[in-house]
Coordinates of C-alpha atoms and ligand atoms in Angstrom, one line a residue:
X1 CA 0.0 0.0 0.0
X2 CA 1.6 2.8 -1.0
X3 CA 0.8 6.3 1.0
X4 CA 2.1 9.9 0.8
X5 CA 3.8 11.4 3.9
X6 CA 4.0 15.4 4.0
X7 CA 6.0 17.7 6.6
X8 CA 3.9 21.0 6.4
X9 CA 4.7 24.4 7.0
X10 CA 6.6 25.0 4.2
X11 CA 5.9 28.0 1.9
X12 CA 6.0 26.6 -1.6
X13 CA 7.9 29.0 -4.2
X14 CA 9.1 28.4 -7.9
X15 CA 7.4 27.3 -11.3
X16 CA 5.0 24.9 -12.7
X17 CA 3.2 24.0 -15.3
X18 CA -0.1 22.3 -15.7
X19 CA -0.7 18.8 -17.2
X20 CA -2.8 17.7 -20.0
X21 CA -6.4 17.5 -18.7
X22 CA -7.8 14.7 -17.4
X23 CA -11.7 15.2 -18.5
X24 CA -11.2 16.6 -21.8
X25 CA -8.5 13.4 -23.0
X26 CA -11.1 10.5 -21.6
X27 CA -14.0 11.9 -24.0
X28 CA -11.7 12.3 -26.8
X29 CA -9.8 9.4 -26.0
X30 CA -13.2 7.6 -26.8
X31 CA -14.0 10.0 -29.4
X32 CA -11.1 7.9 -31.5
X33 CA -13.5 5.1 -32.1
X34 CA -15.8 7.1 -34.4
X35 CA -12.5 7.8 -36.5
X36 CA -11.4 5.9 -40.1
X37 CA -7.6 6.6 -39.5
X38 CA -5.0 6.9 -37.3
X39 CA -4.5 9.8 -34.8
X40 CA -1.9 10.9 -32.3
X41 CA -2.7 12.7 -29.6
X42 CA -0.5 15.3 -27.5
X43 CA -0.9 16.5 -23.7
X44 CA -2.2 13.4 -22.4
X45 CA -1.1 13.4 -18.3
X46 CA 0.3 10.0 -17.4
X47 CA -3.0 9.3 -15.3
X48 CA -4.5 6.1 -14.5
X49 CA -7.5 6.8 -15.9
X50 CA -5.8 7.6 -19.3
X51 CA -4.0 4.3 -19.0
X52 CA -7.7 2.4 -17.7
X53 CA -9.5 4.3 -20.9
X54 CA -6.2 2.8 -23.3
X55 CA -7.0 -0.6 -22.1
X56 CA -10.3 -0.6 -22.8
X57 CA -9.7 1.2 -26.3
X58 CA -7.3 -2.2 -26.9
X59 CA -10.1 -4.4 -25.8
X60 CA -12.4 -3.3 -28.1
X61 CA -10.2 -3.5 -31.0
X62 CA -7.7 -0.4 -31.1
X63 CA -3.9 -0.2 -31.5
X64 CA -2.9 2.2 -28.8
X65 CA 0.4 3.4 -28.3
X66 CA 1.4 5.4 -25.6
X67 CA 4.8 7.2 -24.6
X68 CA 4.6 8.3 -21.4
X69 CA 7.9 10.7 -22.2
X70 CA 6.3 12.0 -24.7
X71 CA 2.8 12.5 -23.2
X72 CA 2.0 11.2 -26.3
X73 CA -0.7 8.4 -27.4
X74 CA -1.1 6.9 -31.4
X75 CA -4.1 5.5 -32.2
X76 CA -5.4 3.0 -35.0
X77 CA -9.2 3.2 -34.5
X78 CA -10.3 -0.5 -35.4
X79 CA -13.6 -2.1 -33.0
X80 CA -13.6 -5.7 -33.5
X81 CA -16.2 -6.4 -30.5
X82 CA -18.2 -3.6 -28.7
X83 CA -18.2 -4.6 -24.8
X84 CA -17.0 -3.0 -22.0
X85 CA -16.2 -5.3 -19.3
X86 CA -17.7 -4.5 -15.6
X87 CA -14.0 -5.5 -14.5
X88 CA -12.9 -2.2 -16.3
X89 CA -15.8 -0.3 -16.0
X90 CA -16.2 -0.4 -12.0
X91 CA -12.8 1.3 -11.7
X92 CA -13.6 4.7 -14.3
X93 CA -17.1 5.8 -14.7
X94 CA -16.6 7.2 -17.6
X95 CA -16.3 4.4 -19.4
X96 CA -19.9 5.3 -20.3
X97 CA -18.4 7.5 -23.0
X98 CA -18.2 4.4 -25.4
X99 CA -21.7 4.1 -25.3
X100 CA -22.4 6.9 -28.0
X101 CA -19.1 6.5 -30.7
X102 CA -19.8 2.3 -30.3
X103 CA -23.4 3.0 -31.5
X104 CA -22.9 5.7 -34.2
X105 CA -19.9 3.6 -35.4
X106 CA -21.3 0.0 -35.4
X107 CA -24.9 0.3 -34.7
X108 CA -24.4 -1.6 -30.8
X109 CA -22.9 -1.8 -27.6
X110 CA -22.8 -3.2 -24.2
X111 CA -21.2 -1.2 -21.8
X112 CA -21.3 -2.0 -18.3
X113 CA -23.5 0.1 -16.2
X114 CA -21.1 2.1 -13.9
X115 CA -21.3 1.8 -10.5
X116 CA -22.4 4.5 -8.1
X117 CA -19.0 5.9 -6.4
X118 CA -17.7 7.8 -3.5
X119 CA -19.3 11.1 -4.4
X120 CA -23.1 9.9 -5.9
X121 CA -24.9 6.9 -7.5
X122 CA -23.8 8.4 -10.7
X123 CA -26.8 7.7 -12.8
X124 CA -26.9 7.6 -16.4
X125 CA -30.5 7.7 -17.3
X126 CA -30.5 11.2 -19.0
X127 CA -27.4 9.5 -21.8
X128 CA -30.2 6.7 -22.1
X129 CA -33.2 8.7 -23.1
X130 CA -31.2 10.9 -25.8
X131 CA -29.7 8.0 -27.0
X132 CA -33.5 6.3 -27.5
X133 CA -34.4 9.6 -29.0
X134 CA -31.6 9.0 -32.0
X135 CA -33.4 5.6 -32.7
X136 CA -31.5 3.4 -29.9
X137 CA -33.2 0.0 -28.1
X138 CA -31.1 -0.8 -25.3
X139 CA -32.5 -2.7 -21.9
X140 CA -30.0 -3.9 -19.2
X141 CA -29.4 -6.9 -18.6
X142 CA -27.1 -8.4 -15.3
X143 CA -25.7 -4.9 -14.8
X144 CA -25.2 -4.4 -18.5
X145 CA -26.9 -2.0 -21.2
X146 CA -27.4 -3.7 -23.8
X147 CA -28.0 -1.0 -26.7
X148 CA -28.5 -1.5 -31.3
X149 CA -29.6 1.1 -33.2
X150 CA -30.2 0.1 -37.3
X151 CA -29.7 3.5 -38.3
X152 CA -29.0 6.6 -35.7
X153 CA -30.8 9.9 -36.5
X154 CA -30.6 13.2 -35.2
X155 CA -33.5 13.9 -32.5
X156 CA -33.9 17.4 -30.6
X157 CA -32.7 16.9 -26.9
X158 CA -33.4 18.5 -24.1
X159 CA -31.5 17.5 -20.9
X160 CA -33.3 18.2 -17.3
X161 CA -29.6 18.6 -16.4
X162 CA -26.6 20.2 -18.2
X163 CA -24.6 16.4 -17.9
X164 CA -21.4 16.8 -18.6
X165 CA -20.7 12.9 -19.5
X166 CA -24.4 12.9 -21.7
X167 CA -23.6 15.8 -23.6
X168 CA -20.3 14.0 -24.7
X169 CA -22.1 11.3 -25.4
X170 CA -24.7 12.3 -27.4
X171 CA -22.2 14.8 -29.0
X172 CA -20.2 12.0 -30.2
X173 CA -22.7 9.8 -31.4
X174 CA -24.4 12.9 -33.2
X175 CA -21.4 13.5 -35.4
X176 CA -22.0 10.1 -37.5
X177 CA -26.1 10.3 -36.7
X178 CA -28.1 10.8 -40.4
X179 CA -29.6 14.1 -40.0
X180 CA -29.2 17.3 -37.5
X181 CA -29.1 16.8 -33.7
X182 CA -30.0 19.6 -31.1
X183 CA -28.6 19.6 -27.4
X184 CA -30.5 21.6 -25.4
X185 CA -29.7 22.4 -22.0
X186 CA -26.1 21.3 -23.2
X187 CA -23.1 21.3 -20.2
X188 CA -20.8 24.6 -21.5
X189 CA -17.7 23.0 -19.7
X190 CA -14.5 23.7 -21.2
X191 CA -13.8 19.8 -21.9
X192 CA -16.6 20.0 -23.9
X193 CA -15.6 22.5 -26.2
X194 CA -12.1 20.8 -26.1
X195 CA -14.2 18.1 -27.8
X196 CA -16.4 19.5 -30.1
X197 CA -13.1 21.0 -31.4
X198 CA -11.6 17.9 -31.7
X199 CA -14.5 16.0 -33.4
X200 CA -14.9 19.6 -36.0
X201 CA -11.0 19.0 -36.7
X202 CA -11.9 15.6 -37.8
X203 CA -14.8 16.9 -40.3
X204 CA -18.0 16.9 -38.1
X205 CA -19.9 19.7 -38.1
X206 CA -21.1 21.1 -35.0
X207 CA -22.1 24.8 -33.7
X208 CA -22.7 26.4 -30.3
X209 CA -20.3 24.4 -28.4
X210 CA -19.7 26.3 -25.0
X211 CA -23.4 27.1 -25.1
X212 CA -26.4 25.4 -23.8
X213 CA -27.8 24.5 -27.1
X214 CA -25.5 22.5 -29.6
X215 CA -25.8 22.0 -33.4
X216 CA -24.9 18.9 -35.4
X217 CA -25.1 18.3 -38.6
X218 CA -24.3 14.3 -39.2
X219 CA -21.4 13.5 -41.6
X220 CA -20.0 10.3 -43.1
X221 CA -16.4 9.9 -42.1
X222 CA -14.5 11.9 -39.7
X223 CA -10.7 11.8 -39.9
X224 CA -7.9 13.8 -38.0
X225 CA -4.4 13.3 -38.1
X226 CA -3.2 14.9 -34.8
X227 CA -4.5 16.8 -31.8
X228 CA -3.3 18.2 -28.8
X229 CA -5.8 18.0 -25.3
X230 CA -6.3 21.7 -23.2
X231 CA -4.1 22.1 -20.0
X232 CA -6.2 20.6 -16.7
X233 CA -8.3 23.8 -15.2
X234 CA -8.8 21.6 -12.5
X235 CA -5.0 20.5 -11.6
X236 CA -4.4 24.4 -12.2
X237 CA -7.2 25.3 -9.6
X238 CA -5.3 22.8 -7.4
X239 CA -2.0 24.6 -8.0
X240 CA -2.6 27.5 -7.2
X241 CA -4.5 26.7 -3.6
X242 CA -1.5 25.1 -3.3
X243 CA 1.0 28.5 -3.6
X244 CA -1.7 30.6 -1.9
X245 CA -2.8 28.2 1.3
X246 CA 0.9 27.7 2.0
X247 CA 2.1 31.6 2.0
X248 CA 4.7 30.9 -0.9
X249 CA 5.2 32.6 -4.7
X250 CA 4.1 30.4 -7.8
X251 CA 4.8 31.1 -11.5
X252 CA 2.1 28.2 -13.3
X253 CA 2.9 27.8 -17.2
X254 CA 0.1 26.4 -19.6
X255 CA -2.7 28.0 -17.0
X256 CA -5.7 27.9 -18.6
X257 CA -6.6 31.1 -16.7
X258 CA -10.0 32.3 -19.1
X259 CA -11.7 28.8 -17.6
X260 CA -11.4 29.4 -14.0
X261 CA -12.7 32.6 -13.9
X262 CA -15.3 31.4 -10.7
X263 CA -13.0 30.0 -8.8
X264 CA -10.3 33.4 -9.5
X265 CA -13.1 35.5 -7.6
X266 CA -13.1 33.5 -5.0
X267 CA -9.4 32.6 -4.0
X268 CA -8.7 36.9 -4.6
X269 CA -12.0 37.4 -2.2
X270 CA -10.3 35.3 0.0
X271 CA -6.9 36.9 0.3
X272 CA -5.0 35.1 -2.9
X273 CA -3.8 37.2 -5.6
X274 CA -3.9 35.5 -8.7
X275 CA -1.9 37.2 -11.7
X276 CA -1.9 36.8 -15.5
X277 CA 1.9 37.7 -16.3
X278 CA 1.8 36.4 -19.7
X279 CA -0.6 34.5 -22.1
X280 CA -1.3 31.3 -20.0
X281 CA 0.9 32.0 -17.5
X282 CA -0.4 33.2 -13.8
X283 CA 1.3 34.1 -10.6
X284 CA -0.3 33.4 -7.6
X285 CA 0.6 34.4 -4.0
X286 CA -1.6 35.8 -1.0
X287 CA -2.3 39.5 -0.9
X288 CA -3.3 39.6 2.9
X289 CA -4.7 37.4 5.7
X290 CA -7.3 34.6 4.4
X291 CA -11.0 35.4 5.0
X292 CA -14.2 33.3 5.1
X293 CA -15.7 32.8 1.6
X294 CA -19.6 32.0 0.5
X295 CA -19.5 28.9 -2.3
X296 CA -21.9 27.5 -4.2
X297 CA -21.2 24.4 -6.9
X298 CA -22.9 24.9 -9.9
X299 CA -22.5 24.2 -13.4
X300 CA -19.8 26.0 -15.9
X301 CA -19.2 28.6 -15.6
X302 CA -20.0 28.8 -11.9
X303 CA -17.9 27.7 -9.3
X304 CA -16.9 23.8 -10.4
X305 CA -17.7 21.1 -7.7
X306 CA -14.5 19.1 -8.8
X307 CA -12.4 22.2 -6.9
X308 CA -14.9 21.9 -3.7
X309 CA -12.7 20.0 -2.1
X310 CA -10.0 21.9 -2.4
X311 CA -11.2 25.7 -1.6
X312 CA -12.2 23.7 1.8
X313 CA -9.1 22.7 2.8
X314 CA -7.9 26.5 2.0
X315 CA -11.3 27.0 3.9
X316 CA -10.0 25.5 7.0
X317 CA -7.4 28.4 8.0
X318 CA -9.2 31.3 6.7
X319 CA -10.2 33.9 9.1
X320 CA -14.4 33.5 9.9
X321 CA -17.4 31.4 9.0
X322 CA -17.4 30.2 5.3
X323 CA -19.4 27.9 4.0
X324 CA -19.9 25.5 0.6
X325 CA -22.9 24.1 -0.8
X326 CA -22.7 21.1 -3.3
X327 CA -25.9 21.1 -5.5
X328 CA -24.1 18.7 -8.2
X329 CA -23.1 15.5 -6.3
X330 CA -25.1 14.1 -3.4
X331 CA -22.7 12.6 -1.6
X332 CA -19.3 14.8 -1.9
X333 CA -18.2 15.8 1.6
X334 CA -16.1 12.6 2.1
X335 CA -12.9 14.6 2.7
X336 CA -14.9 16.8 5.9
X337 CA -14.2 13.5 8.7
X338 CA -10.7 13.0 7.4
X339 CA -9.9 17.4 7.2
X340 CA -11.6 17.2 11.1
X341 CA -8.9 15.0 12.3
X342 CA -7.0 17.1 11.2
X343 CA -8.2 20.0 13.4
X344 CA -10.3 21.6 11.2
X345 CA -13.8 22.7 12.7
X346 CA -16.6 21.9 9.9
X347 CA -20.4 21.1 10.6
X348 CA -22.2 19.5 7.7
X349 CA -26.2 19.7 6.9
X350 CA -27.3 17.9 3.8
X351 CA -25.6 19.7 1.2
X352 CA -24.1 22.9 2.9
X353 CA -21.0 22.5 4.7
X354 CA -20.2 25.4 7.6
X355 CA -16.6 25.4 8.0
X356 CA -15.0 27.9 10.9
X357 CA -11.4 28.8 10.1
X358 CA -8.9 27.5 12.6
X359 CA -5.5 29.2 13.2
X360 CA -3.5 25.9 11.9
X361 CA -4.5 22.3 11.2
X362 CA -2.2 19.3 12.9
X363 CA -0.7 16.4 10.8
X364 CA -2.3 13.4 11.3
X365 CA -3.1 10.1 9.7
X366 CA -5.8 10.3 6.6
X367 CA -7.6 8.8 4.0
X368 CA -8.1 9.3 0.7
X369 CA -12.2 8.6 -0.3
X370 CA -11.7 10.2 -3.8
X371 CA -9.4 12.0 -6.5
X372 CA -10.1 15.3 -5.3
X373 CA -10.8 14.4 -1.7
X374 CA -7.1 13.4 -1.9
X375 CA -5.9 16.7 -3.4
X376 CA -7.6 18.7 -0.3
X377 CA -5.8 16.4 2.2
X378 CA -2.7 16.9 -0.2
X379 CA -3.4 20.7 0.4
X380 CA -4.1 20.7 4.1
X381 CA -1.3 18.2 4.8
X382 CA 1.0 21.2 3.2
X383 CA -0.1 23.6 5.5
X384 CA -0.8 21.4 8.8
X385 CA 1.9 21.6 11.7
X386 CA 3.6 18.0 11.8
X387 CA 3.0 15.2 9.2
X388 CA 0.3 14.0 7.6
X389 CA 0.3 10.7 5.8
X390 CA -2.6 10.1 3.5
X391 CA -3.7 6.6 2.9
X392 CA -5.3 4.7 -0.5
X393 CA -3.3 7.3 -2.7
X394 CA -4.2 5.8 -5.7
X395 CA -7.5 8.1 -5.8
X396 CA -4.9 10.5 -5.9
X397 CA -2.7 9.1 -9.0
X398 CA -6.4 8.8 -11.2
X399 CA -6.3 12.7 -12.1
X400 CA -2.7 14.0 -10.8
X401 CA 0.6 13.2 -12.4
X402 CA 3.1 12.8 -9.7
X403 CA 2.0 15.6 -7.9
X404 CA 4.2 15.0 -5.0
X405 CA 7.5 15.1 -7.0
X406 CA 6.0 18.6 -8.6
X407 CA 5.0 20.2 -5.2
X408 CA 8.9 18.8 -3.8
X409 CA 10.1 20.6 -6.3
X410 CA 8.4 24.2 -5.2
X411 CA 9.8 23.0 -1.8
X412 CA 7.7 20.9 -0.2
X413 CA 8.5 17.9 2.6
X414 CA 6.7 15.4 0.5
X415 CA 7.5 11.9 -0.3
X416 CA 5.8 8.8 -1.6
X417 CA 6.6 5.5 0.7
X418 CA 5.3 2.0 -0.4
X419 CA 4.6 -0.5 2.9
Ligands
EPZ501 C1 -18.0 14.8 -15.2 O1 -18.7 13.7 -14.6 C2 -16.6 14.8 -14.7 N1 -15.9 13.6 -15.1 C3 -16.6 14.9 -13.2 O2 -15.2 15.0 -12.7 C4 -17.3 16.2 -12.8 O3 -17.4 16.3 -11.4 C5 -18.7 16.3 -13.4 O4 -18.6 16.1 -14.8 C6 -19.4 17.6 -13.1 O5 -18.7 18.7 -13.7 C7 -15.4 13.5 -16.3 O6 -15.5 14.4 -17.1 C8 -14.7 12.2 -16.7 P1 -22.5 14.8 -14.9 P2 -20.1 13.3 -15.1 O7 -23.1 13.9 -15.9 O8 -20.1 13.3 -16.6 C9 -26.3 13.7 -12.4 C10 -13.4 14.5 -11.4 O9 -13.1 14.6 -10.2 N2 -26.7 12.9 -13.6 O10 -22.5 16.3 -15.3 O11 -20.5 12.0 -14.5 C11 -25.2 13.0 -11.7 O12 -25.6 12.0 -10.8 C12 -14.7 14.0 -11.9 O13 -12.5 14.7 -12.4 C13 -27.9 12.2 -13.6 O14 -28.7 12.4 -12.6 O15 -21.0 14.4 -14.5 C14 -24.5 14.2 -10.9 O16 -25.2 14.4 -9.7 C15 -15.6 13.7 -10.7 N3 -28.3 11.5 -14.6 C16 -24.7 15.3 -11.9 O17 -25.8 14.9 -12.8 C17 -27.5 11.3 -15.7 O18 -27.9 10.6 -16.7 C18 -23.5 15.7 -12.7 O19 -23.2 14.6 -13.5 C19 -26.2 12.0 -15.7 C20 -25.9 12.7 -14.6

């Protein structure tokens, strides 16, 4: 079992830069399937669930080549059967995201119906219906869906919720689907449009990306030679908590700055001062003591729930009574019990958590529940008096590329030990 140990109390100073992003390579790793040639893609992070998605590209037919040096992966597109095992399936969610290319390339699938996980029960009912809309006939059977579709169409869709994961789905399958597709009520998250640029590179044609209603017009082929994946607005987010909560000085390169624009109010609101210096590149540091800070998760371009976690661990030492309330996952405070033994003073009802800043947390034994559960504990563990050794760190590894040998290199105590 391997675990991370940190020293805190270290002010972090130096330069970064952010990784290829996590949840704009899965979607256009899966996005390869609905190609008729070869592609390499650049900026994909050495994550494991890059390397979970490349496996599961392989099983279903693909030659996937990765160099991890490189951050590089080639891809021959080829899908000799269209299953995705459980086995894979129960260890990355999104695995879902075969569901629409596997149908718009070769009329059927049977993908593994994910698993609820740490955060939610993770439904997927809203991919279903727009799938059924295009002409789909699916029904589950011992965990599986079971989907064919003789010929998809275009439908109008309206989602009751802005799904990220459905309108990447549908997206996909749309781009091969006879006839014009409408999203309404689309998700506008930057991965998305990271995407839809991808997929228009290849020949599809599709409008209003970034908005809440999406145009596709349904094409025959779609072919790209090479494409390179947006930096990771969530590692970014993480980054820079990380130079503000621990009093240092961070330069961080390939900072997609225009994409975090919620979570830049807050952090300056808070005390951080976060710079543009150049194009993409931001310096952050604090401009005063930490205050309290009011946040609500909503969907892009509000303030994103996959950075929850870590504004609460910055949370924790900030001057007052701040609080967060999670209205996209039900079940996404799983880092509060393992921040409290820590020394941090937070009161949770349903989905508002109340969190009373603290003059210094204490290191202590934790435990990872999730990926960014782990990069708050990761945070606080920077700035807690003593050490903190964080347990199940392989949450940690799903959506950050050897974070601890990054953050060592600004000057923190960090270290990775294997028992
Ligand atoms: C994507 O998950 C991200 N994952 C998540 O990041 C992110 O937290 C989430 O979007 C919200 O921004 C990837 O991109 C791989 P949703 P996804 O469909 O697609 C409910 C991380 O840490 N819902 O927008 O699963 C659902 O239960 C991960 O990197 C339905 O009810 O998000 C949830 O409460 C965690 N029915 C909410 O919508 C459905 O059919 C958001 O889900 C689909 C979703």
């Amino acid at each position: 079992m391997k675990k991370i140990v940190i020293h805190g109390g270290n002010p972090l100073y130096g330069t970064t830069q952010v990784n290829g992003s996590k949840n704009a390579a899965l979607p256009i790793l899966f996005a390869t399937l609905l190609l008729d040639s070869p592609v390499r893609l650049h900026n994909i992070s050495y994550l494991q669930d890059c390397l979970t998605t490349f496996q599961l590209l392989r099983i279903l037919g693909s030659t996937v080549e990765y160099t991890q040096e490189m951050h590089s992966v080639y891809i021959i597109p080829h899908i000799t059967q269209h299953e995705a095992p459980y086995d894979l399936v129960k260890t990355m969610r999104a695995s879902i995201l075969s569901l629409g290319p596997l149908l718009a390339k070769v009329g059927k699938a049977q993908v593994a119906l994910p698993g609820g996980c740490a955060i939610g029960s993770r439904p997927v009912a809203l991919h279903l219906e727009a799938l059924q809309k295009m002409g789909v006939q699916y029904t589950i059977e011992e965990g599986y869906i079971v989907a064919q579709c003789d010929a998809l169409h275009g439908a109008s869709i309206n989602f009751a919720f802005p799904t990220v994961g459905g309108t990447e789905n549908i997206l996909m399958a749309a781009t091969l689907a006879r006839g014009e597709t409408v999203i309404h009520n689309a998700a506008k998250e930057p991965e998305i449009v990271d995407l839809a640029n991808f997929l228009i590179e290849a020949g599809a044609r599709i409008e209003g990306h970034g908005s809440d209603t999406i145009y596709i017009q349904g094409v025959d082929t779609l072919n790209i030679a090479q494409y390179s994946i947006m930096p990771d607005r969530i590692e970014a987010g993480t980054l820079m908590i990380a130079g503000i909560i621990t009093d240092g000085e961070l330069v961080i390169e390939r900072c997609p700055i225009h994409t975090l624009g919620a979570v830049v109010e807050v952090l300056e609101y808070m005390g951080g001062s976060v710079e543009e210096i150049d194009e993409g590149i931001v310096k952050v540091k604090r401009s005063g003591p930490l205050v309290s800070a009011h946040v609500e998760t909503l969907p892009y371009p509000d303030f994103p729930t996959d950075m929850q976690a870590q504004i609460m661990a910055l949370m924790c030492i900030a001057k007052g009574r701040s609080t967060i309330t999670e209205t996209i996952f039900e079940n996404r405070f799983m880092h509060v019990q393992e921040l409290a033994r820590m020394g941090a003073h937070i009161e949770i009802s349903g989905h508002k958590a109340v969190i009373q800043g603290v003059e210094n947390l204490n290191g202590a034994p934790v435990m990872a529940s999730d990926l960014r559960a782990s990069a708050s504990l990761v945070l606080a563990g920077l700035v807690a008096e003593g050490v903190t050794e964080i347990d199940r760190i392989y949450h940690l590894d799903r959506g950050y590329e050897a974070l601890e040998e990054r953050l060592r290199l600004l000057g923190a105590t960090i270290e990775r030990i294997s028992l």
